[in-house]
PDB file of C-alpha atoms in Angstrom:
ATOM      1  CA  UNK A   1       0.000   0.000   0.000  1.00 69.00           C
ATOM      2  CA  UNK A   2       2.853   2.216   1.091  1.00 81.00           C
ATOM      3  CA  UNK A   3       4.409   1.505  -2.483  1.00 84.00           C
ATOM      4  CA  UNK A   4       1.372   2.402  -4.079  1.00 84.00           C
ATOM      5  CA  UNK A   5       0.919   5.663  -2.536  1.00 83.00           C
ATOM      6  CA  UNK A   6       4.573   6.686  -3.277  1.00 87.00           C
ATOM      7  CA  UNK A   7       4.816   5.998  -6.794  1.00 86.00           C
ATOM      8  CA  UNK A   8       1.167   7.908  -7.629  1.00 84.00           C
ATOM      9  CA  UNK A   9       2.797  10.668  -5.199  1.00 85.00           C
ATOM     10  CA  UNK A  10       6.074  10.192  -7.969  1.00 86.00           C
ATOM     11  CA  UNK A  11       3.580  10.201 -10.948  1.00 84.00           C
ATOM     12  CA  UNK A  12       1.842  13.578  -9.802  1.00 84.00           C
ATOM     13  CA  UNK A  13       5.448  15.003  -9.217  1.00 84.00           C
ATOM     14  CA  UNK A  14       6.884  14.221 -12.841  1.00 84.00           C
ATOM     15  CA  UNK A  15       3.517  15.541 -14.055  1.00 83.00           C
ATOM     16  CA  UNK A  16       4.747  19.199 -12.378  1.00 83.00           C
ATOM     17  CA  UNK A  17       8.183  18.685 -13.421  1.00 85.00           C
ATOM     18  CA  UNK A  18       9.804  17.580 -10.323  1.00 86.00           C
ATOM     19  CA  UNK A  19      11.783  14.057 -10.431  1.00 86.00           C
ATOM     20  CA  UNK A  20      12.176  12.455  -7.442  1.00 85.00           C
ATOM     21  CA  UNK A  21      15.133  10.162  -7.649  1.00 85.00           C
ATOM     22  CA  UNK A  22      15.437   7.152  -6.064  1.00 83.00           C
ATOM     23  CA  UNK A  23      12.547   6.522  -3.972  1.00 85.00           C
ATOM     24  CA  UNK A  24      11.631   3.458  -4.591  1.00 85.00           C
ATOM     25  CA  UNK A  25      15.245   2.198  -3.483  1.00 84.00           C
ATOM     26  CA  UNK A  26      15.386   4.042  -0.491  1.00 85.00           C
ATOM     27  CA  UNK A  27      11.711   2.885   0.386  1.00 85.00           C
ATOM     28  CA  UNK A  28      11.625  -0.755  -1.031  1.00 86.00           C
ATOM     29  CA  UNK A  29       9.600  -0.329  -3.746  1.00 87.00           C
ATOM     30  CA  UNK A  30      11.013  -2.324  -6.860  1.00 82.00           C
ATOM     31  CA  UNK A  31       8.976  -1.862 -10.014  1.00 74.00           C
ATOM     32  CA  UNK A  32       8.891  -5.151 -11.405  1.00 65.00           C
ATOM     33  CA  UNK A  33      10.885  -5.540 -14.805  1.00 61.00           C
ATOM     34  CA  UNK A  34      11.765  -7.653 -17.505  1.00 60.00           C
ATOM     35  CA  UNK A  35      14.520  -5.161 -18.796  1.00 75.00           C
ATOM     36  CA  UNK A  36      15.460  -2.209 -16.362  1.00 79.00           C
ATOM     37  CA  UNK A  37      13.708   0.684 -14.205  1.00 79.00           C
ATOM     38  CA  UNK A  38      13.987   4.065 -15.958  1.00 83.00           C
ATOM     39  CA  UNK A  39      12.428   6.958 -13.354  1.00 83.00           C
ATOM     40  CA  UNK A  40      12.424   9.061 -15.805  1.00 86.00           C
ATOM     41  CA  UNK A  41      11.999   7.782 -19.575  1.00 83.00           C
ATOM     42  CA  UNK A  42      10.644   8.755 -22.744  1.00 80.00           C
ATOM     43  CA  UNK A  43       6.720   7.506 -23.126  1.00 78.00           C
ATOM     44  CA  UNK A  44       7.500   6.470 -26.529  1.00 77.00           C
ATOM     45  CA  UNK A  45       9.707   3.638 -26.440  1.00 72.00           C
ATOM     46  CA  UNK A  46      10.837   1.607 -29.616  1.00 67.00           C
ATOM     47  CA  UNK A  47       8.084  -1.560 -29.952  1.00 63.00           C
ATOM     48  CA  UNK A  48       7.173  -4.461 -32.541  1.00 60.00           C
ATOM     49  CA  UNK A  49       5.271  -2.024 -34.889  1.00 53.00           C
ATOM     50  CA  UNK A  50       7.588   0.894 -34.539  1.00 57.00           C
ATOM     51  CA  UNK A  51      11.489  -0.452 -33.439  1.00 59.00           C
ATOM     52  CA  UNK A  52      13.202   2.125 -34.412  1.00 64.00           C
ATOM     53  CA  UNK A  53      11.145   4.761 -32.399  1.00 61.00           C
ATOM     54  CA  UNK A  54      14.122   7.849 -32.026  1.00 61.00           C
ATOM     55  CA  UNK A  55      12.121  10.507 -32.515  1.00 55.00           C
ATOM     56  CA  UNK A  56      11.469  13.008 -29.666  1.00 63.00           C
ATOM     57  CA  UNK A  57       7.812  11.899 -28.273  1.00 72.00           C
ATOM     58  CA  UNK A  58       5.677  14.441 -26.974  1.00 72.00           C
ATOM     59  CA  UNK A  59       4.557  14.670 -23.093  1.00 74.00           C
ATOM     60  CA  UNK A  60       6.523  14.311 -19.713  1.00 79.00           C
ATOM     61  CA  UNK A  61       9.258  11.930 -18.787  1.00 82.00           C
ATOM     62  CA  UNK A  62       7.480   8.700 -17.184  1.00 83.00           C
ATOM     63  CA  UNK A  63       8.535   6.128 -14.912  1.00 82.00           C
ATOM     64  CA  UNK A  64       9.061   2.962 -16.868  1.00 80.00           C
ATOM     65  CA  UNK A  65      10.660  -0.490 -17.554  1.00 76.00           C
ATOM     66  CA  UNK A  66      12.820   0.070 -20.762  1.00 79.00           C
ATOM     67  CA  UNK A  67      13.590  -2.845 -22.241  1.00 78.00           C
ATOM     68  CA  UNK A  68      17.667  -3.704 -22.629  1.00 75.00           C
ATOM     69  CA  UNK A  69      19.856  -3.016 -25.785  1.00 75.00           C
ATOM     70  CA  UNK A  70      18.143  -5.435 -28.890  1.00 70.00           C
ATOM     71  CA  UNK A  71      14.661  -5.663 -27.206  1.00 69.00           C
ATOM     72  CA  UNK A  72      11.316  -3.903 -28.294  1.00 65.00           C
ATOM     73  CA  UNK A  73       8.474  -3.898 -26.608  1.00 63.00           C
ATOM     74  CA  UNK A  74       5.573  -6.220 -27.554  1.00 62.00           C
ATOM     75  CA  UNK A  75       2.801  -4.198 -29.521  1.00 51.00           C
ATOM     76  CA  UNK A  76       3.651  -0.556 -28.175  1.00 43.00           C
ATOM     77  CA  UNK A  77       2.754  -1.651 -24.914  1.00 48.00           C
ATOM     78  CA  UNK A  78       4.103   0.630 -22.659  1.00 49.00           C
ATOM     79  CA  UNK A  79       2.987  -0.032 -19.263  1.00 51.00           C
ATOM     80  CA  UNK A  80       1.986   3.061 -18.476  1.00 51.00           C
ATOM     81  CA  UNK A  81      -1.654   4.097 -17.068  1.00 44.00           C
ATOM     82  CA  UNK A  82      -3.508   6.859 -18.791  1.00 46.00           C
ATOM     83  CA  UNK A  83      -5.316   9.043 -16.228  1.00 48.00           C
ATOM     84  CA  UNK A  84      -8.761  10.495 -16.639  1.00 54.00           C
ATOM     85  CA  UNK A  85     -10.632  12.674 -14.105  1.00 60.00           C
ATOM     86  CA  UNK A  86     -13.720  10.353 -12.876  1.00 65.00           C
ATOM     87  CA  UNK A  87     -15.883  10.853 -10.208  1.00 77.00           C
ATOM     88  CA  UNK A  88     -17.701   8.039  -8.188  1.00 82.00           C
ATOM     89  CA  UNK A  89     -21.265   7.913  -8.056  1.00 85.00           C
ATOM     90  CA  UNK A  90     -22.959   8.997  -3.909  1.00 83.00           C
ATOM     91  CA  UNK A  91     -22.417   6.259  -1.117  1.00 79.00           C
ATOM     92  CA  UNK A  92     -19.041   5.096  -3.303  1.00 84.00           C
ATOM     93  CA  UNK A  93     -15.259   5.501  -3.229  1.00 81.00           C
ATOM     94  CA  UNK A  94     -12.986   5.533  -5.078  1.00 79.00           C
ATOM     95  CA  UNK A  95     -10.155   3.115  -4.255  1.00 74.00           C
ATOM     96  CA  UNK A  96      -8.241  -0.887  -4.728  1.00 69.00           C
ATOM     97  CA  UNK A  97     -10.601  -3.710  -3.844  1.00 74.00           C
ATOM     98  CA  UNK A  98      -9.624  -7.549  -4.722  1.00 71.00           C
ATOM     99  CA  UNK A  99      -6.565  -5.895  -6.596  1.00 63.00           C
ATOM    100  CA  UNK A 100      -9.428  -3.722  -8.996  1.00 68.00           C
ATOM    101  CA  UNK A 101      -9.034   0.366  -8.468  1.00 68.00           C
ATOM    102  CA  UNK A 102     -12.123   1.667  -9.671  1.00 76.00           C
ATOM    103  CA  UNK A 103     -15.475   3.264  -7.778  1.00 82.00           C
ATOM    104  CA  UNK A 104     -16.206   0.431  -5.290  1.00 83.00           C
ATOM    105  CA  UNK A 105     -19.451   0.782  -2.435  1.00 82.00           C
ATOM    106  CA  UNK A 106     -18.412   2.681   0.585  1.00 81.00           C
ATOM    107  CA  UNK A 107     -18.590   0.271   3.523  1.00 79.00           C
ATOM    108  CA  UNK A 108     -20.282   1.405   6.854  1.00 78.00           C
ATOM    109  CA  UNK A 109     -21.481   0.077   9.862  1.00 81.00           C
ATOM    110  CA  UNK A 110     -24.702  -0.727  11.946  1.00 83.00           C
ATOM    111  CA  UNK A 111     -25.236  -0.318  15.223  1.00 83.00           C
ATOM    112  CA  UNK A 112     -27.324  -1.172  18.001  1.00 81.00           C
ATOM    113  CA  UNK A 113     -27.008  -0.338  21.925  1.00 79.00           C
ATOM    114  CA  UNK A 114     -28.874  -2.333  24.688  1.00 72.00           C
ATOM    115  CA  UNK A 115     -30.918   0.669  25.425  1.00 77.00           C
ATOM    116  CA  UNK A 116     -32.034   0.578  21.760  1.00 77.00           C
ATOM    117  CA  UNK A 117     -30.197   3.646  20.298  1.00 84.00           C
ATOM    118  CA  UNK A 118     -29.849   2.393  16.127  1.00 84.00           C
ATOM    119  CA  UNK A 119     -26.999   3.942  14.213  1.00 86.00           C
ATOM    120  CA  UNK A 120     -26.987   3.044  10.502  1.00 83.00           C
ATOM    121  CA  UNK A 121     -24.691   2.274   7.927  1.00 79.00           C
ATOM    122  CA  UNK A 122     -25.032   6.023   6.770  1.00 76.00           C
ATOM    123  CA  UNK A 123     -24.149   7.393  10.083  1.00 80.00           C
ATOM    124  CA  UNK A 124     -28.106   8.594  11.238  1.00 85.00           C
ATOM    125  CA  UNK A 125     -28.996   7.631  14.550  1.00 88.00           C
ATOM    126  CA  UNK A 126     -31.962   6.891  16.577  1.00 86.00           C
ATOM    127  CA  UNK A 127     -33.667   5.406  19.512  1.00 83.00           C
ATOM    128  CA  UNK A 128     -36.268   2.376  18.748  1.00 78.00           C
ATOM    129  CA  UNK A 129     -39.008   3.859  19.880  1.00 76.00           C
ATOM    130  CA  UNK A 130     -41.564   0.875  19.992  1.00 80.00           C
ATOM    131  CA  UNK A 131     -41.790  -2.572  20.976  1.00 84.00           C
ATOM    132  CA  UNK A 132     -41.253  -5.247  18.075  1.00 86.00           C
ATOM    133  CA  UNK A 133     -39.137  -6.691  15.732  1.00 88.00           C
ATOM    134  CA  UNK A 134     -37.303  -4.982  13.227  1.00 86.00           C
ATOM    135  CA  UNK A 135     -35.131  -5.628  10.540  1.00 87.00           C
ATOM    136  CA  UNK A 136     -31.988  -3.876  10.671  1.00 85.00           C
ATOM    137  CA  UNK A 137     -29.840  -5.159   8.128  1.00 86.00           C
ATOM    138  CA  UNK A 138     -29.884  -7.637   5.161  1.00 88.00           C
ATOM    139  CA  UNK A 139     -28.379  -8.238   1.709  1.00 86.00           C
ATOM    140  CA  UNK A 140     -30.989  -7.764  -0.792  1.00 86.00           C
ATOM    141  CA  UNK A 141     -29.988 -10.780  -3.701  1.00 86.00           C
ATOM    142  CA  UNK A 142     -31.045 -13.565  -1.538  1.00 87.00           C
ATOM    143  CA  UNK A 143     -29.392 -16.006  -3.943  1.00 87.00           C
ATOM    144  CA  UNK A 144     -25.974 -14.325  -3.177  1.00 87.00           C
ATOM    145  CA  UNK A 145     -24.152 -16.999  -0.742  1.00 86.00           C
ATOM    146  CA  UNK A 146     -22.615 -13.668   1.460  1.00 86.00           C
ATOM    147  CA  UNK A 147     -26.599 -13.263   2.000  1.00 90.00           C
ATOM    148  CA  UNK A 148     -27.710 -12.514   5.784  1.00 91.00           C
ATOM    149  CA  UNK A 149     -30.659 -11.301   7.878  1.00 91.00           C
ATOM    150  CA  UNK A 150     -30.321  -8.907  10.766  1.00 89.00           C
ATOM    151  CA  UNK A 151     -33.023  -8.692  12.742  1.00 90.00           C
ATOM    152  CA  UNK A 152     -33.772  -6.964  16.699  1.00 86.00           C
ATOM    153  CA  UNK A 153     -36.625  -7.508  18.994  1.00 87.00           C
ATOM    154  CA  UNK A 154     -37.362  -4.833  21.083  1.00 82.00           C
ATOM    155  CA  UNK A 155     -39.629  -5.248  24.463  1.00 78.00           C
ATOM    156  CA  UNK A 156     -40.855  -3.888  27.800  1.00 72.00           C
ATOM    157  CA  UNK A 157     -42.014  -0.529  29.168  1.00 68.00           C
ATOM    158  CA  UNK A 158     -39.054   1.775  27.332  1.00 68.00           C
ATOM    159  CA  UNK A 159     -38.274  -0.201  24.314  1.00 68.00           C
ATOM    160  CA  UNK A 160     -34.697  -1.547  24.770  1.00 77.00           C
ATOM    161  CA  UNK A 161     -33.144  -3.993  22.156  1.00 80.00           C
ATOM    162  CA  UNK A 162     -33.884  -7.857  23.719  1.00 83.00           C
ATOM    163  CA  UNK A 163     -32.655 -10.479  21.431  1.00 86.00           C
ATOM    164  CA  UNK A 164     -30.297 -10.211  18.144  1.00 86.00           C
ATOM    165  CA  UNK A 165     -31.486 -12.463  15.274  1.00 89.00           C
ATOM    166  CA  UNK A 166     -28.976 -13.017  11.981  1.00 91.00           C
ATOM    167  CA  UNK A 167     -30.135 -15.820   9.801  1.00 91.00           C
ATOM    168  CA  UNK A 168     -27.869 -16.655   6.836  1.00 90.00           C
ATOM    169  CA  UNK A 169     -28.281 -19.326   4.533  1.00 86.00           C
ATOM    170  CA  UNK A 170     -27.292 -22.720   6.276  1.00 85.00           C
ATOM    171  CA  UNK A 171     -27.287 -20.992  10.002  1.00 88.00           C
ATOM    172  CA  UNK A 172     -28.931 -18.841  12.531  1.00 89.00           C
ATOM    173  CA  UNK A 173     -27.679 -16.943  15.346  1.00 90.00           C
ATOM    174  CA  UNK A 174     -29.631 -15.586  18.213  1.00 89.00           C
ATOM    175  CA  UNK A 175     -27.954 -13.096  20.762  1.00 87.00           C
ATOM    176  CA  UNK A 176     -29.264 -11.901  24.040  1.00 84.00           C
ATOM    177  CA  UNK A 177     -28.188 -11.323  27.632  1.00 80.00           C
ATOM    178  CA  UNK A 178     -28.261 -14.233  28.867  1.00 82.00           C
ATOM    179  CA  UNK A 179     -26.175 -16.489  25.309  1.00 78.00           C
ATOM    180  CA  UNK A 180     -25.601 -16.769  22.416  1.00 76.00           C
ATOM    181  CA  UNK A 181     -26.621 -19.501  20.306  1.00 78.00           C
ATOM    182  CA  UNK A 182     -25.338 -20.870  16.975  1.00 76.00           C
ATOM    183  CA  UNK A 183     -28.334 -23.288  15.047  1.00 76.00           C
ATOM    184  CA  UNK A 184     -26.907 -24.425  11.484  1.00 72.00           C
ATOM    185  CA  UNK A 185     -29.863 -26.102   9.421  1.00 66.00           C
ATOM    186  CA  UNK A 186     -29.248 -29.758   8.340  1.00 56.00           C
TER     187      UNK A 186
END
C-alpha cells in the first residue's frame, strides 16, 4: 500500500516537473521488470510495430521499464496508465478492492445499543421507539451466498433492544443477555 501511494505521489510530481530520484530504493519499492527501471523515460519507447522509435515523443518523462539493448516492446505496450478525471457515483469511493481500483461501495457500519439507540450504515442515529421486531440489516440478492438477515426484537415498558437475530443461509444466530446460540440447518 505504502508503495502504491509513493509511486502515484512520484507520478503527480513528474507531471509538475519535479523528479524524485530514487525513492523506490530508499523505500523498497522495486517496479517489477523484464529489462530495467527508468524513473524518468521517454513515453515512446521503440516496440514491434515501430522499433526504431528515435524521434522526440511528446509529453513528460514517465517512470518505466525500458527494455535492454536489442529488445522492443511487444505491440507498443508501454505499461503506463492513462489518467482520466472520474468521479464516483454517492455512497461510493474511489479506491483498490480484490486488486481492482475503480469506484467500489463505501462500507459502513450498523449499530445497536442495549438501550435501543440504532446507528446506521449512513451514520443517522436513533432510539427504537416501539416494541417489536425490526429488521436492521440484510443483503438484498437472496441467492448471493454472502446473504444474511439482521433482525432486533425490542420489548418492555421503554423499548430496549432484547434479542439479536442473523439468519444466513445454512445458520442462525440468536444473541441476548443471557447467550448466544449458533443453530446451522441440516
Amino acid at each position: 500500500m505504502l508503495c502504491q501511494a509513493l509511486a502515484s505521489y512520484s507520478r503527480q510530481c513528474r507531471g509538475e516537473g519535479i523528479i524524485i530520484k530514487d525513492w523506490r530504493k530508499k523505500f523498497g519499492c522495486p517496479m517489477s521488470c523484464h529489462s530495467h527501471y527508468e524513473i524518468c523515460t521517454s513515453p515512446c519507447q521503440p516496440s514491434c510495430p515501430f522499433p526504431d522509435q528515435k524521434s522526440p515523443c511528446p509529453g513528460a518523462c514517465v517512470e518505466a521499464c525500458v527494455c535492454d539493448k536489442g529488445y522492443v516492446l511487444s505491440a507498443g505496450a508501454s505499461g503506463v496508465v492513462n489518467c482520466e478525471k472520474l468521479t464516483c457515483a454517492s455512497g461510493e469511493v474511489c479506491g483498490v478492492r480484490d486488486g481492482v481500483r475503480g469506484c467500489h461501495v463505501k462500507q459502513g457500519r450498523c449499530s445497536i445499543s442495549q438501550v435501543g439507540l440504532l446507528t446506521s450504515f449512513d451514520g443517522m442515529s436513533g432510539v427504537i421507539g416501539a416494541q417489536g421486531a425490526f429488521q436492521v440489516a440484510s443483503l438484498c440478492d437472496e441467492t448471493n451466498t454472502m446473504w444474511f438477515l439482521a433482525v432486533v426484537c425490542s420489548k418492555g415498558a421503554s423499548p430496549t433492544v432484547d434479542t439479536l437475530y442473523v439468519f444466513f443461509k445454512e445458520t442462525a444466530v440468536t444473541v441476548n443477555s443471557q447467550h448466544v446460540t449458533w443453530l446451522r440447518r441440516a
